[in-house]
Structure formats: structure tokens, C-alpha cells
DNA sequence: CTGTTAGCGCCTTCAA
DNA sequence: TTGAAGGCGCTAACAG
């Protein structure tokens, strides 16, 4: 028995099968495409046998070349490290499977330049469509795709100047839900932590909705004055996770607030799981295992460790987001011409110990 | 301005470029393949211009069809939910990028049947090679691939009857390292928790190495008798994560041991992160937030939450595993014929509060 | 019902 | 240095 991986005997082609079955390529092709009604049972049987004997499998690339569609779609991901991404991917995989599509997954690892290259590469493979969940997506970045008539569906963010379907969380509602929950739980000093949001629509929306929710409550003079301030107070803390040193610098502001709060427990609203994790790790390092007695953390996204550490979250319907994105894309590929659609799915508040004391 | 995503103008082909440049297709092809030495600077300039004007990009599928290699490789993954998988994937992506390969990622979501289908599908796209990290891989499952001469590299597990390169953690050493660490930290009653391991070589190895390490220590009669037993005691707990009810049933055995241990702190050695998470969640539900005072958890794999909860781990060199796998595969694709290789990479012990009190 | 004939977009002899 | 011709594996008219 050899210990060298053996090398291949060339694969059977449609021509081989035709010869083996004693017929023409056309009939084989018909068989492959399920046009059974135009094949005599006898021929059909011969073809079946020949295929089995040769262990024949049609070459998708050749088919694609001929018919102009290869059933490949591209999926561009900014960050596989984010559990959100992986969950969306599951929905994508499932939908692709159901619709007979094959996703080409590209992971840009948070590098804008890499996103550009991948998009261009996908174009080269003639994918029939693209699902994009990336950072640096602007109209220009997507030009190689959209400009060539390849339909695109955006996940979790809009791109201005670009007309395309989008599917994602209802960010406004989610941020509002979280903020209200904190307010209703008695927290009146809330810090909203978010990554730099100039470029990313979903982050913008979350932050804006947070501020509005705070202001709405601050306006209501129904609550008594507290610590000299009427109503609730909100702060926005920007954390650039790409730069550890910068994070350290930004976060001191928060540390000071926590120290100053003394006995009162501050609330921290993380715009997504990576931010929440960053905060939790920092707080744990600074205040020890018992950090949650100093601060109430709430996060959009529902990572594994939220349950384990008792952190309240707003879970996104990630699987469905991925699934819907593929469905939209599939429709476009099939030629649907309706106006661009926005599909906003609701988040679900999962209350845990961090906010329910 | 339209709100309907626009549809495509047909893409330029090599023929279009040839016409635009006023030359033949051959020259364009030569240009594309970098055969600059056989092109007059003048022609070359014209071609460049034509390509730019038409925004031409060669069709990879057509190239692939012609030359018999499309630069696609398949990557079959059992479970993207496992952080290990995602990390390996990062290494794979990076290596592919460096080597000019494009990975087709297939996620089988722990379903053996789906693994089979994906493997067959990959075959159909004529991938040049396959990297496999799956559950149900047996020689038979891989036949459509290997039988057709498509090189395969296994990640994290061997398949008997199959001669192929493999890369993964040095499981024996890792399990030994973990066990020794627990023993040296003063734990003499250790439970090794692992998913069903009949089919999966890496799990088998970890379990076996655990038992051996225990026995080696139990044999050494150097330590005084404790609780009536000489030396260390080890137990293996099988957790079938695919079946919640079954997990509940298996885990009562552990619960009893913990209850019985009373003041003494048991040690729990999880064979991987999913198992560790399952245990941690269970223990937290049963013993409350302070569950770590009852039990010392140690896990192979180093998920996010380990740092957050202070759990000691053995980190796998995941990125490198993925990277190496692609390198091996690439060599095979290029025709290397050496004997099948096993690449075992060492794990790194990361001591945290759970075992250092 | 079945086979023949053209290509899909590209690369690769082979001549010029 | 350049181009024409043929073919990769498959499908899609168009005849029989």
C-alpha cells in the first residue's frame, strides 16, 4: 500500500458519456437538464448506466460558460471574528443551498483595500450576484460590481448614492428598545459605546436613536431632579477597536465617570458585541471579577458569553437576515425589477442579570 | 434618478478588446498572461488602452475551462459556530490570498449528509483541491474527491484508510500538558469532558492522552494517599452536544461528583471550546454566578469568554493550522509527490484564575 | 424522439 | 513579433 496520495485519472466528459452510451452529446445534455419527456425510456436507461459506469459529473464551469450563469454568488464579509457575521453566514448558506446557489465567501478582515480587491476578484469569476457586509463600501467601491450589472444586496448598512436592496436589523427600534429598557430599569446615566460611525449607517442610526431616546426622556419633566440634573443623561463613547492604544485613551473618560459615580451604578450600552467584549474585558481588568457591580452592561448582539456572564442583550435575527439577503439577491438575479427594498427586522430584548439586579 | 437597481450592459470579452485594439485575440491573451517579451511596446500600449477603455476583465471560468485549472479550492467545515473553525478559516483565507487561490467555503453545520453533498458539489466545480475539517469524513465520503485525483488536506483529524496530508494540533501533547497542569496545581480528581469520540481521531487522542497522563501520575506513589485513594483520579465524561436531552442525562453524573466533593474543588478538563461552554453554562445555571468556586475549568481552545471569565486554556495555533493546510494543498496541486505528511503544531497553555487560585 | 452544428471566452499550437 | 485555427466541456438552435 502506497503512502503517496495518488494522482488522478482524467475525468469523464459529456463526450465520453455519449460514446459510452452510444448516442450523441445532445441527449446526454438533455438528460442532465431533466428534459426527460424528450427521451425514450430505453435511451434514458442507457444514459443512466453510462453515467454510473463512468462516474460522470458535469462540469459546472463549462455549463456556466455556455449558459452565462454559473450559480455562484459572492459574499463579502468585513469580519468573521464577529459572531454576528458567522450567524448571518449560516442563513446565507442555508438559503443558497435551498436555491441552488453556491456562495463564494470572502473575508476582508476589516481591511478596506482587501474588500476592494475581493469585489474585483468576484467579478472575475462572474458571480451572478453579491451580498455585501463590509466597512468601506461606498458607491465607488461597488462600481466594479454594480456598474457591470451584477446585482448586490447590502447587509446591515446603506451606501449612499447606491440603489440596492438592503436587509438588516431595525437599528432605530433596537437602540430605542435598549435605551428605554435601561431607563425603565432605573438607570439615568447611560453611556453608549460604539465604533467610529461616520462611514457606517447602522452605527449612525443606533447612536442617533440612542440620543433621541435619552432626550425624549430627559424632556419629560415627570421624574424628580436627580443629582442636580433633571431626567436622564446620555453620553456617546467612540471606541476605535482597530487601534488598541486609541481605545485605551478613549476609555479613560468612562473610567473617570465610573469612579465618580461611586455607589450609583452606571449603565453601558454597547452598540455591538465586539464593543461589548472590549468593554467587559477592560472593566474586568480594572475592577476585577466583580466589575458588574459597578456597571450595568447591555449590548446589541447576543454572543455566547452574554448568557454566561448574565449580560442583557438585544439579539438580532441574524439567520433570517442572511436568508433574506439571499432571497432578495436571487430575485434580482432572476430579473425582478421592482424598486430597491429595505428589509428591517426587529431585534429581541433578552433581559439578564446585568439589568435586572 | 431611478430607484430601480439598473441592469447590466454585457461584459467585454477578449474579442471585444482585440477589435478595440485593432489586433488579434492571441496578443491580448499574451498580454493577460504577462508574456510581455513577445509584444512590441507599441502593441502593448494599444492593448493596455483598449482594456482600460472597455474596463475589461478576463473571465476566470473560461480560462479555467481551457487550461484545466481554475484556482478554486474547496474548504469543507463541520461547524462555523466553533471559534476554532473561524480562526482556522482566517489562516486559510490569508494563505489563499498569498498563493492566488480562491476558497469555496462550505459549511456543513454538523450534518454528515450535507458534508457528502458539498464534497460532491465541489467536485462539480472542478476545484483543484480540498481542505477538509468535517465530522463524518471516512474514506468513502472522500472518494468522490480523492478518487478523482483531487488532492485533499485534512485538518485536525485523520481518516483511516485514507492517505493524505494532515495538519492540526499536537493532541497528545496538548492533553498531557493540560492534565499535568491540573495535577501540578493540586487537583487530583479530574473530569475530562469530550464529545463522542469513536469517529474523530483528535478527540480520541486527547482522551487517551488524558488517561495516560492520569495513570502515569497515579502510578507514581510519591504523593501521599488522599481520601483513601493513592494518587490522581480521572474520569471521562462524554457529552453529545447534538442532543440536549442526552447532555442533561450525562451531566448528572458530574453534578453528583461535584456535590459529593463538598469543600474540595474538582477539576474539569474540556476537550474543546463548545464542550467548555456547555459545561460552564450548565454549572452557572446550577451553582450560580459563583460556580467557579466549586469547579476548576480548563479547556482546549481559547474562546473570547475564557479571558473574561478567567478560565485557563490551551490555545491552538489555529491561524497557522489553516495557513499550513493551504500550503500543503498548494504543493500537492503543483504536483509534489512526497509521502503523506502529518503536521502537528503545539498548543500553548494560558494560565488564568480558574487554575491558579 | 434524436443527432448535427455552432459557439460561450479563453489559451495554445502552428505558421507567417 | 503577430495572427489564424482549433478545442476545453457544455448547451441551444436547427434539422431529421
XYZ file of C-alpha atoms (C1' of nucleotides) in Angstrom:
746
model
C 0.000 0.000 0.000
C 1.346 3.356 -1.077
C 1.863 6.231 1.282
C 1.814 8.757 -1.518
C -1.520 10.378 -2.220
C -2.429 9.015 -5.634
C -2.932 11.238 -8.594
C -5.919 11.450 -10.895
C -7.180 9.637 -13.921
C -8.738 12.332 -16.131
C -12.405 12.922 -15.552
C -15.097 11.740 -17.874
C -16.667 14.381 -20.102
C -20.011 14.554 -21.771
C -18.380 13.221 -24.907
C -17.158 10.142 -23.089
C -20.612 9.508 -21.771
C -22.129 9.927 -25.206
C -19.716 7.410 -26.654
C -20.220 5.007 -23.763
C -23.982 5.224 -24.181
C -23.750 5.014 -27.921
C -25.535 8.284 -28.553
C -24.926 11.992 -29.105
C -23.925 14.654 -26.638
C -27.249 16.390 -27.005
C -29.155 13.562 -25.458
C -26.783 13.469 -22.547
C -27.201 17.180 -22.094
C -30.973 16.773 -22.183
C -30.764 14.087 -19.584
C -28.636 16.265 -17.353
C -31.106 19.081 -17.599
C -34.046 16.912 -16.726
C -35.744 17.058 -20.085
C -36.952 13.528 -19.581
C -40.069 13.936 -21.662
C -37.990 14.001 -24.820
C -36.052 10.857 -24.102
C -37.169 7.351 -24.816
C -37.090 5.250 -21.675
C -34.684 2.998 -23.458
C -32.162 5.722 -24.257
C -32.593 7.166 -20.859
C -31.676 3.875 -19.267
C -28.559 3.587 -21.395
C -27.514 7.071 -20.432
C -28.091 6.397 -16.783
C -25.949 3.309 -16.989
C -23.163 5.058 -18.833
C -23.102 7.893 -16.324
C -22.919 5.470 -13.464
C -20.227 3.398 -15.098
C -18.054 6.421 -15.769
C -18.907 8.131 -12.524
C -19.608 11.165 -14.623
C -20.313 14.569 -13.185
C -20.997 17.556 -15.375
C -18.505 20.384 -15.244
C -20.223 23.416 -13.749
C -17.677 25.762 -15.185
C -18.328 24.660 -18.706
C -22.068 24.834 -18.183
C -21.685 28.262 -16.730
C -19.589 29.425 -19.597
C -22.187 28.287 -22.062
C -25.366 29.484 -20.464
C -23.882 32.595 -18.958
C -24.745 31.749 -15.390
C -22.710 29.671 -13.033
C -24.857 29.740 -9.905
C -22.062 31.367 -7.965
C -22.688 34.346 -5.747
C -20.178 36.350 -3.800
C -20.409 37.064 -0.112
C -18.124 39.783 1.144
C -17.606 39.858 4.888
C -15.865 42.529 6.882
C -15.168 40.488 9.970
C -15.610 36.822 10.675
C -14.451 37.423 14.198
C -17.768 38.998 14.926
C -20.298 36.326 15.842
C -22.909 38.367 14.042
C -21.145 37.693 10.788
C -20.945 33.977 11.323
C -24.594 33.778 12.184
C -25.619 35.716 9.125
C -23.450 33.388 7.135
C -25.409 30.424 8.365
C -28.583 31.917 6.990
C -26.828 32.653 3.735
C -25.548 29.123 3.420
C -28.951 27.675 4.099
C -30.707 29.883 1.576
C -28.090 29.240 -1.058
C -28.496 25.586 -0.543
C -32.241 25.842 -0.917
C -31.976 27.947 -4.061
C -29.210 26.032 -5.763
C -26.613 28.739 -5.390
C -23.032 28.432 -4.293
C -21.589 31.196 -2.154
C -18.036 32.331 -2.636
C -17.066 33.646 0.746
C -14.554 36.441 1.002
C -13.240 37.638 4.299
C -11.743 41.085 4.216
C -10.561 41.070 7.833
C -11.539 44.679 8.326
C -9.255 45.903 5.579
C -10.869 48.240 3.147
C -8.278 47.611 0.489
C -8.912 43.919 0.676
C -12.608 44.487 0.255
C -11.917 46.283 -2.960
C -9.749 43.510 -4.263
C -12.203 40.817 -3.403
C -15.031 42.613 -5.089
C -12.962 42.831 -8.184
C -11.971 39.202 -7.933
C -15.570 38.121 -7.612
C -16.314 39.995 -10.753
C -13.671 37.963 -12.478
C -15.350 34.740 -11.502
C -18.532 36.112 -12.983
C -20.594 35.657 -9.871
C -24.231 36.233 -10.562
C -24.682 38.494 -7.585
C -23.050 39.759 -4.448
C -24.015 40.104 -0.823
C -22.020 42.753 0.909
C -21.365 43.268 4.565
C -18.287 45.391 4.563
C -16.834 48.502 6.090
C -15.585 50.571 3.290
C -18.448 50.136 0.966
C -19.109 53.294 -0.918
C -20.646 53.735 -4.241
C -17.193 53.763 -5.829
C -16.079 50.531 -4.232
C -19.096 48.740 -5.525
C -18.766 50.115 -9.025
C -16.935 47.107 -10.491
C -19.907 45.063 -9.396
C -22.976 47.168 -9.798
C -21.556 49.021 -12.772
C -21.361 45.727 -14.586
C -24.918 44.877 -13.819
C -24.173 42.380 -11.089
C -26.948 42.717 -8.545
C -25.884 43.484 -4.994
C -27.659 43.191 -1.678
C -26.363 45.093 1.301
C -26.405 43.634 4.773
C -26.660 45.844 7.807
C -25.787 49.099 6.101
C -26.790 51.507 3.398
C -24.415 53.104 0.981
C -25.348 56.498 -0.186
C -25.530 57.055 -3.836
C -26.178 53.379 -4.311
C -29.548 51.972 -5.167
C -29.695 48.433 -3.890
C -31.692 46.118 -1.709
C -30.764 46.093 1.941
C -31.579 43.837 4.835
C -30.640 44.224 8.441
C -31.717 44.987 11.941
C -34.196 47.749 12.594
C -31.476 49.796 14.206
C -33.583 52.687 15.375
C -36.073 50.447 17.085
C -33.361 48.333 18.643
C -31.399 51.222 20.087
C -34.606 52.724 21.370
C -35.638 49.442 22.917
C -32.321 49.124 24.711
C -32.267 52.684 25.942
C -35.835 52.530 27.203
C -35.120 49.293 28.959
C -32.208 50.860 30.791
C -34.201 53.941 31.682
C -37.122 51.877 32.872
C -34.766 49.788 34.957
C -33.813 52.910 36.834
C -30.571 53.868 35.152
C -30.416 57.555 34.420
C -26.806 57.856 33.378
C -26.135 55.873 30.251
C -23.036 55.569 28.127
C -23.471 54.449 24.573
C -20.289 52.838 23.244
C -19.853 52.479 19.533
C -17.170 52.151 16.888
C -16.428 55.157 14.693
C -19.649 55.723 12.859
C -19.146 58.335 10.183
C -18.969 55.688 7.472
C -21.357 53.081 8.732
C -25.044 53.762 8.507
C -26.145 51.209 11.060
C -23.867 52.629 13.720
C -25.097 56.116 12.967
C -28.682 55.049 13.312
C -28.082 53.306 16.586
C -26.283 56.245 18.050
C -28.871 58.733 16.862
C -31.743 56.663 18.172
C -29.988 56.349 21.498
C -29.644 60.091 21.823
C -33.217 60.691 20.816
C -34.485 58.184 23.319
C -32.460 59.867 26.018
C -33.651 63.317 25.072
C -37.241 62.223 24.933
C -36.938 61.036 28.495
C -34.854 63.960 29.640
C -37.577 66.252 28.326
C -40.317 64.553 30.296
C -40.079 66.540 33.491
C -42.097 63.889 35.252
C -39.119 62.495 37.135
C -37.733 64.375 40.059
C -34.427 66.148 39.829
C -31.519 63.829 40.471
C -28.036 64.933 41.402
C -28.819 68.391 40.240
C -29.894 67.256 36.754
C -33.411 66.814 35.548
C -34.121 63.469 33.860
C -31.717 61.129 32.126
C -28.212 61.770 30.891
C -26.623 60.141 27.899
C -23.054 60.096 26.619
C -21.604 58.694 23.467
C -18.256 56.955 23.699
C -16.466 56.192 20.451
C -14.176 53.192 20.533
C -11.952 52.509 17.585
C -11.324 48.825 18.096
C -8.822 48.767 15.276
C -6.425 50.733 17.451
C -5.787 49.421 20.931
C -3.933 52.474 22.104
C -6.721 54.735 20.970
C -9.226 52.566 22.789
C -7.233 52.911 25.969
C -7.275 56.649 25.593
C -10.986 56.911 24.879
C -11.921 54.652 27.687
C -10.354 56.680 30.478
C -13.246 59.063 30.160
C -15.536 56.223 31.050
C -13.326 55.078 33.891
C -13.485 58.509 35.423
C -17.237 58.529 35.207
C -17.451 55.158 36.879
C -15.130 56.200 39.645
C -17.081 59.391 40.126
C -20.376 57.586 40.199
C -19.230 55.928 43.401
C -22.146 53.952 44.714
C -24.501 54.656 41.863
C -24.349 52.071 39.083
C -23.762 53.408 35.610
C -25.293 51.795 32.572
C -23.275 50.934 29.486
C -24.984 50.348 26.190
C -22.696 48.626 23.664
C -23.593 49.105 20.028
C -22.467 45.596 19.170
C -20.749 42.519 20.531
C -17.137 43.402 19.763
C -17.584 46.680 21.603
C -19.273 44.928 24.478
C -16.462 42.431 24.739
C -13.870 45.146 24.667
C -15.631 46.975 27.465
C -16.154 43.865 29.533
C -12.516 42.875 29.266
C -11.397 46.326 30.221
C -13.739 46.553 33.164
C -12.769 43.150 34.381
C -9.126 44.083 34.239
C -9.807 47.295 36.081
C -12.414 46.357 38.634
C -11.879 42.620 38.941
C -14.263 39.735 38.557
C -16.953 41.737 40.280
C -16.992 44.504 37.678
C -20.675 44.090 37.065
C -21.441 45.567 40.453
C -20.055 48.864 39.160
C -21.697 48.918 35.796
C -24.736 47.521 34.051
C -23.859 46.336 30.582
C -26.360 45.947 27.772
C -25.377 45.015 24.252
C -26.804 44.748 20.815
C -25.877 41.254 19.561
C -26.104 38.179 21.684
C -22.766 36.372 21.872
C -22.193 33.128 23.748
C -20.672 34.765 26.719
C -23.665 37.038 27.380
C -25.604 34.185 28.894
C -22.573 33.017 30.780
C -21.906 36.394 32.334
C -25.537 37.404 32.678
C -25.441 40.351 30.336
C -28.671 41.680 28.886
C -28.710 41.828 25.103
C -30.730 42.636 22.062
C -30.486 39.665 19.795
C -30.531 40.266 16.088
C -32.401 37.902 13.789
C -29.112 37.062 12.155
C -30.037 33.847 10.470
C -33.059 35.429 8.911
C -31.045 38.425 7.780
C -28.719 36.147 5.873
C -31.550 34.121 4.470
C -33.491 37.134 3.284
C -30.443 38.671 1.714
C -30.026 35.636 -0.484
C -33.699 35.601 -1.354
C -33.538 39.220 -2.435
C -30.450 38.566 -4.450
C -31.984 35.542 -6.071
C -34.970 37.567 -7.169
C -32.717 40.171 -8.714
C -30.736 37.504 -10.461
C -33.981 36.182 -11.858
C -34.626 39.626 -13.202
C -37.041 41.202 -10.745
C -37.122 44.929 -11.433
C -39.007 46.423 -8.511
C -37.647 49.422 -6.660
C -34.865 48.830 -4.164
C -36.155 47.393 -0.940
C -35.178 47.869 2.673
C -35.942 44.976 4.927
C -35.705 45.906 8.588
C -36.063 43.054 11.013
C -36.760 43.555 14.710
C -34.327 42.749 17.500
C -35.337 40.853 20.602
C -34.571 42.067 24.086
C -33.158 39.362 26.297
C -33.122 40.516 29.877
C -30.473 39.035 32.107
C -28.983 39.801 35.487
C -26.939 42.797 34.374
C -30.008 44.991 34.141
C -32.486 43.230 36.350
C -30.426 43.171 39.532
C -32.791 59.364 -10.579
C -34.080 55.840 -10.689
C -34.859 53.796 -7.623
C -34.576 50.562 -9.529
C -31.233 48.817 -9.426
C -30.027 49.097 -13.002
C -29.341 46.075 -15.114
C -26.143 45.215 -16.934
C -24.573 46.043 -20.270
C -22.885 42.838 -21.451
C -19.290 42.468 -20.365
C -16.411 42.925 -22.695
C -14.721 39.763 -23.915
C -11.290 39.150 -25.240
C -12.688 39.507 -28.726
C -14.009 42.968 -27.979
C -10.638 44.002 -26.680
C -8.909 42.621 -29.747
C -11.193 44.561 -32.023
C -10.848 47.716 -29.943
C -7.080 47.412 -30.029
C -7.067 46.519 -33.683
C -5.277 43.237 -33.210
C -5.897 39.549 -32.706
C -7.088 37.702 -29.633
C -3.778 35.950 -29.301
C -1.946 39.118 -28.465
C -4.489 40.019 -25.857
C -4.132 36.612 -24.333
C -0.387 37.012 -24.275
C -0.730 40.347 -22.591
C -3.023 38.875 -19.969
C -0.551 36.151 -19.229
C 2.329 38.517 -18.842
C 4.226 37.392 -21.892
C 5.448 40.907 -22.379
C 8.685 39.919 -24.045
C 6.830 38.925 -27.155
C 4.863 42.132 -27.540
C 6.068 45.295 -29.175
C 5.807 48.211 -26.804
C 3.547 49.832 -29.310
C 1.057 46.964 -29.444
C 1.258 46.592 -25.729
C 0.264 50.203 -25.246
C -2.700 49.836 -27.556
C -3.839 46.767 -25.672
C -3.497 48.493 -22.348
C -5.591 51.358 -23.605
C -8.261 49.107 -25.041
C -8.535 47.152 -21.812
C -8.884 50.313 -19.807
C -11.429 51.795 -22.161
C -13.572 48.679 -22.066
C -12.970 48.001 -18.398
C -12.173 44.504 -19.443
C -11.586 41.691 -17.018
C -10.784 38.193 -18.150
C -13.302 35.521 -17.347
C -11.746 33.109 -14.873
C -14.192 30.404 -15.723
C -13.278 30.405 -19.346
C -9.602 30.441 -18.543
C -10.134 27.611 -16.144
C -12.011 25.603 -18.690
C -9.231 25.965 -21.167
C -6.195 25.353 -19.045
C -7.813 22.858 -16.725
C -7.202 24.771 -13.538
C -9.417 27.424 -12.099
C -7.568 28.353 -8.927
C -10.532 27.317 -6.842
C -10.124 25.155 -3.793
C -12.833 23.785 -1.568
C -12.944 24.195 2.174
C -15.351 21.944 3.982
C -16.205 22.978 7.518
C -18.138 20.997 10.054
C -19.086 23.846 12.318
C -18.664 27.563 11.943
C -20.147 28.017 15.359
C -16.912 26.784 16.819
C -14.452 29.645 17.134
C -11.705 27.199 16.259
C -13.165 26.850 12.805
C -13.375 30.557 12.192
C -9.810 31.068 13.266
C -8.542 28.323 11.023
C -10.510 29.916 8.250
C -8.623 33.142 8.699
C -5.369 31.361 8.120
C -6.829 29.659 5.093
C -8.037 32.917 3.628
C -4.687 34.546 4.133
C -2.744 31.710 2.559
C -5.112 31.508 -0.368
C -4.714 35.148 -0.929
C -0.961 34.850 -0.891
C -0.965 31.904 -3.275
C -3.547 33.182 -5.712
C -6.165 30.651 -4.743
C -9.841 31.239 -4.137
C -11.508 29.216 -1.410
C -15.024 27.927 -1.841
C -16.301 27.671 1.675
C -18.858 25.048 2.534
C -20.467 24.866 5.914
C -21.993 21.529 6.720
C -23.477 22.607 10.053
C -22.610 19.308 11.683
C -24.651 17.312 9.231
C -22.863 14.372 7.754
C -25.207 14.146 4.807
C -24.527 17.735 3.947
C -20.820 17.118 4.050
C -21.256 14.422 1.477
C -23.259 16.678 -0.780
C -20.845 19.540 -0.549
C -17.908 17.354 -1.361
C -19.717 16.184 -4.424
C -20.662 19.730 -5.332
C -17.088 20.889 -5.057
C -16.120 18.156 -7.411
C -18.569 19.540 -9.880
C -16.929 22.942 -9.775
C -13.647 21.231 -10.513
C -11.876 22.637 -7.511
C -8.190 21.935 -7.671
C -8.036 20.691 -4.121
C -9.949 20.382 -0.902
C -9.312 21.140 2.726
C -11.494 19.098 4.985
C -12.452 19.660 8.554
C -15.558 17.601 8.916
C -17.197 15.078 11.139
C -18.261 12.250 9.002
C -15.188 12.008 6.917
C -14.373 8.457 6.134
C -12.557 7.083 3.244
C -15.842 6.515 1.447
C -17.056 10.064 1.900
C -13.914 11.433 0.404
C -13.974 9.068 -2.549
C -15.616 11.483 -4.984
C -12.727 13.788 -4.297
C -9.652 11.706 -3.787
C -10.834 9.038 -6.185
C -10.829 11.636 -8.894
C -7.344 12.735 -8.145
C -8.265 15.907 -6.345
C -5.728 16.401 -3.578
C -7.111 16.709 -0.069
C -5.636 18.003 3.147
C -7.220 17.052 6.431
C -7.466 19.472 9.292
C -7.498 18.277 12.877
C -8.256 14.656 12.119
C -7.071 11.565 10.369
C -9.250 9.287 8.339
C -8.269 5.721 8.335
C -7.760 4.101 5.039
C -7.018 7.479 3.553
C -3.559 8.594 2.624
C -3.473 12.367 2.784
C -1.657 15.251 4.347
C -2.904 16.345 7.718
C -2.326 19.373 9.875
C -3.587 20.066 13.332
C -2.854 20.401 16.983
C -0.470 18.002 18.642
C -3.348 16.497 20.551
C -1.385 14.111 22.705
C 0.970 16.780 23.886
C -1.842 19.254 24.494
C -3.952 16.887 26.547
C -0.899 15.877 28.502
C 0.042 19.491 29.093
C -3.409 20.293 30.413
C -3.618 17.256 32.625
C -0.193 17.839 34.088
C -1.010 21.437 34.760
C -4.094 20.451 36.701
C -2.231 17.795 38.633
C 0.598 20.167 39.402
C -1.891 22.751 40.548
C -3.043 20.329 43.170
C -6.148 18.870 41.594
C -6.289 15.146 41.999
C -9.786 14.473 40.784
C -10.158 15.415 37.156
C -13.044 15.025 34.763
C -12.295 15.038 31.094
C -15.333 16.132 29.076
C -15.438 15.352 25.394
C -17.875 14.842 22.549
C -18.444 11.297 21.293
C -15.076 10.258 20.001
C -15.390 6.961 18.197
C -15.296 8.673 14.817
C -12.984 11.563 15.444
C -9.302 10.893 15.761
C -8.394 14.118 17.517
C -10.911 13.534 20.258
C -9.669 10.003 20.704
C -6.116 11.164 21.034
C -6.973 13.803 23.569
C -8.929 11.412 25.676
C -6.287 8.720 25.531
C -3.507 11.132 26.399
C -5.541 12.401 29.301
C -5.967 8.920 30.701
C -2.334 8.098 30.252
C -1.232 11.256 31.993
C -3.510 10.432 34.879
C -2.281 6.887 35.106
C 1.329 7.935 34.951
C 0.714 10.124 37.949
C -1.483 7.627 39.755
C 1.342 5.135 39.422
C 3.888 7.428 40.999
C 3.272 6.545 44.608
C 5.230 9.595 45.631
C 2.185 11.522 46.741
C 0.539 10.615 49.983
C -2.788 8.813 49.992
C -5.708 11.210 49.687
C -9.256 10.399 50.626
C -8.407 6.767 50.733
C -7.092 6.725 47.156
C -3.487 6.747 46.112
C -2.584 9.395 43.518
C -4.818 11.036 40.979
C -8.204 10.019 39.703
C -9.522 10.661 36.240
C -12.956 10.263 34.697
C -14.109 10.634 31.146
C -17.444 12.305 30.550
C -18.938 12.027 27.086
C -21.186 14.888 26.065
C -23.136 14.612 22.859
C -23.740 18.280 22.201
C -26.006 17.465 19.291
C -28.617 16.185 21.714
C -29.545 18.469 24.600
C -31.527 15.871 26.447
C -28.677 13.430 26.281
C -26.308 16.070 27.601
C -28.576 16.667 30.554
C -28.542 12.980 31.304
C -24.793 12.578 31.045
C -24.090 15.594 33.114
C -25.909 14.466 36.243
C -23.031 12.149 36.891
C -20.789 15.147 37.098
C -23.229 17.063 39.256
C -23.250 14.245 41.747
C -19.489 14.220 41.892
C -19.386 17.933 42.483
C -21.970 17.730 45.221
C -20.092 14.859 46.802
C -16.793 16.671 46.625
C -18.206 19.156 49.094
C -15.406 21.519 50.002
C -12.800 20.056 47.690
C -12.676 21.673 44.271
C -12.977 19.333 41.315
C -11.165 19.990 38.067
C -12.873 19.865 34.706
C -10.887 19.449 31.527
C -12.927 20.296 28.430
C -11.701 18.781 25.184
C -12.708 21.847 23.226
C -14.498 25.170 23.452
C -18.040 24.033 22.666
C -17.799 21.466 25.427
C -16.364 24.020 27.799
C -19.152 26.445 27.048
C -21.768 23.789 27.555
C -20.266 22.897 30.915
C -19.892 26.488 32.007
C -23.484 27.300 31.146
C -24.723 24.275 32.967
C -22.652 24.972 36.043
C -23.676 28.573 36.097
C -27.327 27.588 35.918
C -26.851 25.081 38.704
C -24.457 26.786 41.064
C -24.984 30.426 40.216
C -22.537 33.105 39.215
C -20.032 31.751 41.675
C -19.801 28.340 40.022
C -16.062 28.601 39.647
C -15.621 28.225 43.374
C -16.930 24.686 43.010
C -15.005 23.645 39.973
C -11.793 24.490 38.147
C -12.341 24.581 34.420
C -9.609 24.154 31.844
C -10.264 23.964 28.149
C -8.520 23.207 24.923
C -9.302 26.155 22.602
C -9.218 29.725 23.724
C -12.543 31.442 23.067
C -13.258 35.105 23.847
C -15.017 34.378 27.019
C -12.144 32.468 28.587
C -10.296 35.672 29.368
C -13.478 37.296 30.538
C -14.326 34.532 32.952
C -10.761 33.737 33.911
C -10.678 30.221 32.549
C -7.349 28.574 31.847
C -6.977 27.305 28.305
C -4.698 25.659 25.819
C -4.700 27.811 22.750
C -4.337 26.133 19.417
C -2.223 27.729 16.707
C -5.345 27.992 14.600
C -4.235 30.576 12.142
C -1.121 28.650 11.378
C -3.050 25.426 11.028
C -5.171 26.979 8.325
C -2.209 28.547 6.652
C -0.201 25.359 6.581
C -3.105 23.369 5.281
C -3.297 25.598 2.246
C 0.432 25.434 1.728
C 0.341 21.650 1.767
C -2.558 21.634 -0.612
C -0.866 24.056 -2.927
C 2.175 21.848 -3.109
C 0.047 18.861 -3.997
C -1.737 20.862 -6.632
C 1.610 21.757 -8.078
C 2.345 18.093 -8.269
C 4.505 17.340 -5.257
C 4.592 13.587 -4.787
C 6.203 13.070 -1.401
C 4.677 10.727 1.128
C 1.674 11.978 3.086
C 2.712 14.349 5.836
C 1.398 14.933 9.322
C 1.996 18.378 10.686
C 1.428 18.568 14.418
C 1.586 22.025 15.914
C 1.951 22.666 19.651
C -0.718 24.231 21.842
C 0.040 26.991 24.307
C -1.055 26.867 27.913
C -2.619 30.083 29.089
C -2.984 30.049 32.820
C -5.810 32.093 34.281
C -7.586 32.338 37.593
C -9.565 29.122 37.246
C -6.496 27.014 37.955
C -4.192 29.405 39.735
C -6.455 30.413 42.615
C -37.514 11.414 -30.184
C -32.529 12.156 -31.743
C -28.255 13.920 -33.696
C -25.592 17.798 -36.057
C -23.853 22.211 -35.836
C -22.300 26.327 -33.697
C -20.424 28.729 -30.458
C -19.656 30.578 -24.768
C -14.405 33.138 -23.600
C -10.135 31.846 -23.498
C -5.430 29.563 -24.466
C -2.251 27.191 -27.419
C -0.054 25.073 -31.161
C 1.483 26.331 -35.636
C 2.592 29.356 -39.425
C 3.643 33.630 -41.163
C 6.616 39.896 -33.214
C 1.968 38.623 -34.700
C -2.325 36.126 -36.094
C -5.466 32.169 -37.523
C -7.350 27.984 -36.282
C -8.832 24.555 -33.156
C -10.624 22.989 -28.954
C -11.675 22.870 -23.367
C -16.989 20.754 -21.809
C -21.237 22.043 -22.402
C -25.874 23.937 -24.351
C -29.089 25.510 -27.793
C -30.991 26.096 -32.058
C -31.971 23.552 -36.041
C -32.824 19.861 -38.767
C -34.049 14.882 -39.367
